[in-house]
PDB file of C-alpha atoms in Angstrom:
ATOM      1  CA  VAL A   1      -0.100   0.040  -0.054  1.00 88.00           C
ATOM      2  CA  GLN A   2       1.278   3.267  -0.938  1.00 94.00           C
ATOM      3  CA  LEU A   3      -0.121   6.889  -0.472  1.00 96.00           C
ATOM      4  CA  GLN A   4       1.308   9.869  -2.327  1.00 95.00           C
ATOM      5  CA  ALA A   5       0.182  13.341  -1.352  1.00 95.00           C
ATOM      6  CA  SER A   6       0.909  16.210  -3.478  1.00 97.00           C
ATOM      7  CA  GLY A   7      -0.232  19.870  -4.345  1.00 97.00           C
ATOM      8  CA  GLY A   8       1.240  21.801  -1.573  1.00 97.00           C
ATOM      9  CA  GLY A   9       2.967  25.158  -2.234  1.00 97.00           C
ATOM     10  CA  LEU A  10       3.028  28.785  -1.133  1.00 98.00           C
ATOM     11  CA  VAL A  11      -0.145  30.762  -1.347  1.00 98.00           C
ATOM     12  CA  GLN A  12      -1.150  34.182  -0.165  1.00 98.00           C
ATOM     13  CA  PRO A  13      -3.689  34.514   2.841  1.00 98.00           C
ATOM     14  CA  GLY A  14      -7.235  34.148   1.428  1.00 98.00           C
ATOM     15  CA  GLY A  15      -6.055  31.910  -1.440  1.00 98.00           C
ATOM     16  CA  SER A  16      -6.768  28.210  -2.315  1.00 98.00           C
ATOM     17  CA  LEU A  17      -4.945  25.017  -2.966  1.00 98.00           C
ATOM     18  CA  ARG A  18      -6.048  21.586  -3.840  1.00 98.00           C
ATOM     19  CA  LEU A  19      -4.047  18.760  -2.280  1.00 98.00           C
ATOM     20  CA  SER A  20      -4.068  15.238  -3.857  1.00 98.00           C
ATOM     21  CA  CYS A  21      -3.426  11.900  -2.220  1.00 98.00           C
ATOM     22  CA  SER A  22      -3.255   9.052  -4.782  1.00 97.00           C
ATOM     23  CA  ALA A  23      -3.348   5.505  -3.502  1.00 96.00           C
ATOM     24  CA  SER A  24      -2.004   2.196  -4.905  1.00 94.00           C
ATOM     25  CA  GLY A  25      -2.247  -1.079  -3.383  1.00 93.00           C
ATOM     26  CA  PHE A  26      -5.792  -0.538  -2.013  1.00 87.00           C
ATOM     27  CA  ASN A  27      -9.077   1.145  -3.124  1.00 94.00           C
ATOM     28  CA  VAL A  28      -9.881   4.467  -1.593  1.00 95.00           C
ATOM     29  CA  ASP A  29     -13.536   3.558  -1.797  1.00 95.00           C
ATOM     30  CA  ASN A  30     -13.203   0.745   0.654  1.00 95.00           C
ATOM     31  CA  TYR A  31     -11.496   2.478   3.511  1.00 96.00           C
ATOM     32  CA  ALA A  32     -11.745   5.785   5.600  1.00 96.00           C
ATOM     33  CA  MET A  33      -9.203   8.398   4.282  1.00 97.00           C
ATOM     34  CA  SER A  34      -7.911  11.316   6.339  1.00 97.00           C
ATOM     35  CA  TRP A  35      -5.868  14.442   6.183  1.00 98.00           C
ATOM     36  CA  PHE A  36      -3.551  15.628   8.914  1.00 98.00           C
ATOM     37  CA  ARG A  37      -1.504  18.662   9.314  1.00 98.00           C
ATOM     38  CA  GLN A  38       1.711  19.181  11.246  1.00 97.00           C
ATOM     39  CA  ALA A  39       2.324  22.960  11.923  1.00 95.00           C
ATOM     40  CA  PRO A  40       5.925  24.162  12.760  1.00 92.00           C
ATOM     41  CA  GLY A  41       6.913  23.090  16.240  1.00 93.00           C
ATOM     42  CA  LYS A  42       3.411  21.328  16.851  1.00 94.00           C
ATOM     43  CA  GLY A  43       2.113  17.860  16.897  1.00 93.00           C
ATOM     44  CA  ARG A  44       0.066  16.229  14.119  1.00 94.00           C
ATOM     45  CA  GLU A  45      -3.586  17.391  14.087  1.00 95.00           C
ATOM     46  CA  GLY A  46      -6.376  15.451  12.472  1.00 96.00           C
ATOM     47  CA  LEU A  47      -8.319  17.903  10.001  1.00 97.00           C
ATOM     48  CA  THR A  48     -10.704  15.629   7.968  1.00 98.00           C
ATOM     49  CA  CYS A  49     -11.865  12.401   7.167  1.00 97.00           C
ATOM     50  CA  ILE A  50     -14.214  10.548   4.636  1.00 97.00           C
ATOM     51  CA  SER A  51     -15.493   7.160   5.669  1.00 96.00           C
ATOM     52  CA  SER A  52     -16.128   4.361   3.166  1.00 96.00           C
ATOM     53  CA  HIS A  53     -19.741   5.218   3.272  1.00 96.00           C
ATOM     54  CA  GLY A  54     -19.193   8.972   2.777  1.00 95.00           C
ATOM     55  CA  ARG A  55     -19.589  10.148   6.327  1.00 96.00           C
ATOM     56  CA  LEU A  56     -17.419  13.206   6.933  1.00 97.00           C
ATOM     57  CA  TYR A  57     -15.553  14.807   9.794  1.00 97.00           C
ATOM     58  CA  TYR A  58     -14.011  18.161   9.854  1.00 97.00           C
ATOM     59  CA  HIS A  59     -11.975  19.649  12.512  1.00 96.00           C
ATOM     60  CA  ASP A  60     -13.588  22.993  13.774  1.00 96.00           C
ATOM     61  CA  SER A  61     -10.645  25.158  12.573  1.00 95.00           C
ATOM     62  CA  VAL A  62     -11.412  24.130   8.994  1.00 97.00           C
ATOM     63  CA  LYS A  63     -15.111  23.641   8.752  1.00 97.00           C
ATOM     64  CA  GLY A  64     -16.515  25.663   5.950  1.00 97.00           C
ATOM     65  CA  ARG A  65     -13.099  26.166   4.357  1.00 98.00           C
ATOM     66  CA  PHE A  66     -11.800  22.703   3.629  1.00 98.00           C
ATOM     67  CA  THR A  67     -13.524  20.030   1.465  1.00 98.00           C
ATOM     68  CA  ILE A  68     -12.474  16.263   1.375  1.00 98.00           C
ATOM     69  CA  SER A  69     -13.540  14.318  -1.569  1.00 97.00           C
ATOM     70  CA  ARG A  70     -12.825  11.050  -3.379  1.00 97.00           C
ATOM     71  CA  ASP A  71     -12.372  10.256  -6.942  1.00 96.00           C
ATOM     72  CA  SER A  72     -13.025   6.592  -7.454  1.00 94.00           C
ATOM     73  CA  PRO A  73     -11.652   6.180 -11.019  1.00 95.00           C
ATOM     74  CA  LYS A  74      -8.429   7.850 -10.145  1.00 96.00           C
ATOM     75  CA  ASN A  75      -8.384   6.281  -6.843  1.00 97.00           C
ATOM     76  CA  THR A  76      -7.459   9.616  -5.327  1.00 98.00           C
ATOM     77  CA  VAL A  77      -8.655  11.653  -2.344  1.00 98.00           C
ATOM     78  CA  TYR A  78      -8.528  15.471  -2.463  1.00 98.00           C
ATOM     79  CA  LEU A  79      -8.450  18.164  -0.031  1.00 98.00           C
ATOM     80  CA  GLN A  80      -9.776  21.381  -1.323  1.00 98.00           C
ATOM     81  CA  MET A  81      -8.592  24.300   0.925  1.00 98.00           C
ATOM     82  CA  ASN A  82     -10.119  27.838   0.424  1.00 98.00           C
ATOM     83  CA  SER A  83      -9.854  31.004   2.344  1.00 98.00           C
ATOM     84  CA  LEU A  84      -6.372  29.934   3.671  1.00 98.00           C
ATOM     85  CA  LYS A  85      -5.060  31.522   6.769  1.00 98.00           C
ATOM     86  CA  THR A  86      -1.280  31.761   7.938  1.00 97.00           C
ATOM     87  CA  GLU A  87      -2.227  29.434  10.781  1.00 96.00           C
ATOM     88  CA  ASP A  88      -2.831  26.838   8.032  1.00 98.00           C
ATOM     89  CA  THR A  89       0.968  26.516   7.236  1.00 98.00           C
ATOM     90  CA  GLY A  90       2.287  22.982   7.775  1.00 98.00           C
ATOM     91  CA  VAL A  91       2.985  19.833   6.343  1.00 98.00           C
ATOM     92  CA  TYR A  92      -0.097  17.876   5.349  1.00 98.00           C
ATOM     93  CA  PHE A  93      -0.449  14.310   5.333  1.00 98.00           C
ATOM     94  CA  CYS A  94      -2.928  11.703   4.044  1.00 97.00           C
ATOM     95  CA  ALA A  95      -3.546   8.605   5.919  1.00 97.00           C
ATOM     96  CA  SER A  96      -5.855   5.655   6.256  1.00 95.00           C
ATOM     97  CA  PRO A  97      -6.632   3.542   9.254  1.00 93.00           C
ATOM     98  CA  GLY A  98      -7.203   0.632   6.895  1.00 90.00           C
ATOM     99  CA  THR A  99     -10.879   0.342   8.148  1.00 92.00           C
ATOM    100  CA  MET A 100     -14.039   1.516   6.926  1.00 93.00           C
ATOM    101  CA  GLY A 101     -14.756   4.220   9.644  1.00 93.00           C
ATOM    102  CA  CYS A 102     -12.928   7.319  10.627  1.00 93.00           C
ATOM    103  CA  THR A 103     -11.015   7.314  14.065  1.00 88.00           C
ATOM    104  CA  VAL A 104     -12.994   9.901  15.766  1.00 90.00           C
ATOM    105  CA  VAL A 105     -12.921   9.857  19.419  1.00 89.00           C
ATOM    106  CA  ASN A 106     -14.371  12.644  21.760  1.00 88.00           C
ATOM    107  CA  GLY A 107     -14.729  14.770  18.756  1.00 85.00           C
ATOM    108  CA  ASP A 108     -11.141  14.474  17.669  1.00 90.00           C
ATOM    109  CA  LEU A 109      -9.585  12.558  14.583  1.00 91.00           C
ATOM    110  CA  GLY A 110      -6.807  10.765  16.222  1.00 86.00           C
ATOM    111  CA  ASP A 111      -3.562   9.670  14.238  1.00 87.00           C
ATOM    112  CA  TYR A 112      -2.951   6.518  16.530  1.00 85.00           C
ATOM    113  CA  GLY A 113      -5.032   4.364  14.418  1.00 82.00           C
ATOM    114  CA  MET A 114      -3.564   4.976  11.004  1.00 91.00           C
ATOM    115  CA  ASP A 115      -2.133   2.096   9.437  1.00 92.00           C
ATOM    116  CA  TYR A 116      -1.046   3.900   6.099  1.00 94.00           C
ATOM    117  CA  TRP A 117       0.678   7.120   5.783  1.00 95.00           C
ATOM    118  CA  GLY A 118       1.788   9.207   2.528  1.00 94.00           C
ATOM    119  CA  GLU A 119       4.676  11.351   2.658  1.00 93.00           C
ATOM    120  CA  GLY A 120       3.754  14.986   3.776  1.00 94.00           C
ATOM    121  CA  THR A 121       3.362  17.962   1.334  1.00 97.00           C
ATOM    122  CA  GLN A 122       4.299  21.447   2.523  1.00 98.00           C
ATOM    123  CA  VAL A 123       1.807  24.239   2.563  1.00 98.00           C
ATOM    124  CA  THR A 124       2.867  27.733   3.394  1.00 98.00           C
ATOM    125  CA  VAL A 125       0.426  30.553   3.734  1.00 98.00           C
ATOM    126  CA  SER A 126       2.130  33.844   3.684  1.00 97.00           C
ATOM    127  CA  SER A 127       1.989  37.258   2.108  1.00 95.00           C
TER     128      SER A 127
END
């Protein structure tokens, strides 16, 4: 199983980016897929998840601005990020727990249950 994240870059505040996570070795339709962010000097934060049944989770900090979606023919998961803020800066990772459901406990998307991780892609929001 391999996950490959791409699409990061430098963007001004208020701008948009779309991250991609292409998968090989498994079908993204069959498993929950998540995005995490690690800001400089901070731990990894769970941002969003889509379960195999299409149930969605968003962290409060990205609700209304970020959208996770899945493209079955391309076996790819996307993270559309709009209205970006400087605090969105960080390395973004896609991951999967290898199960159908998202690992949300007490309202938080944890990284402890992830079996598969892609390499991160850097997002820098700066003027």
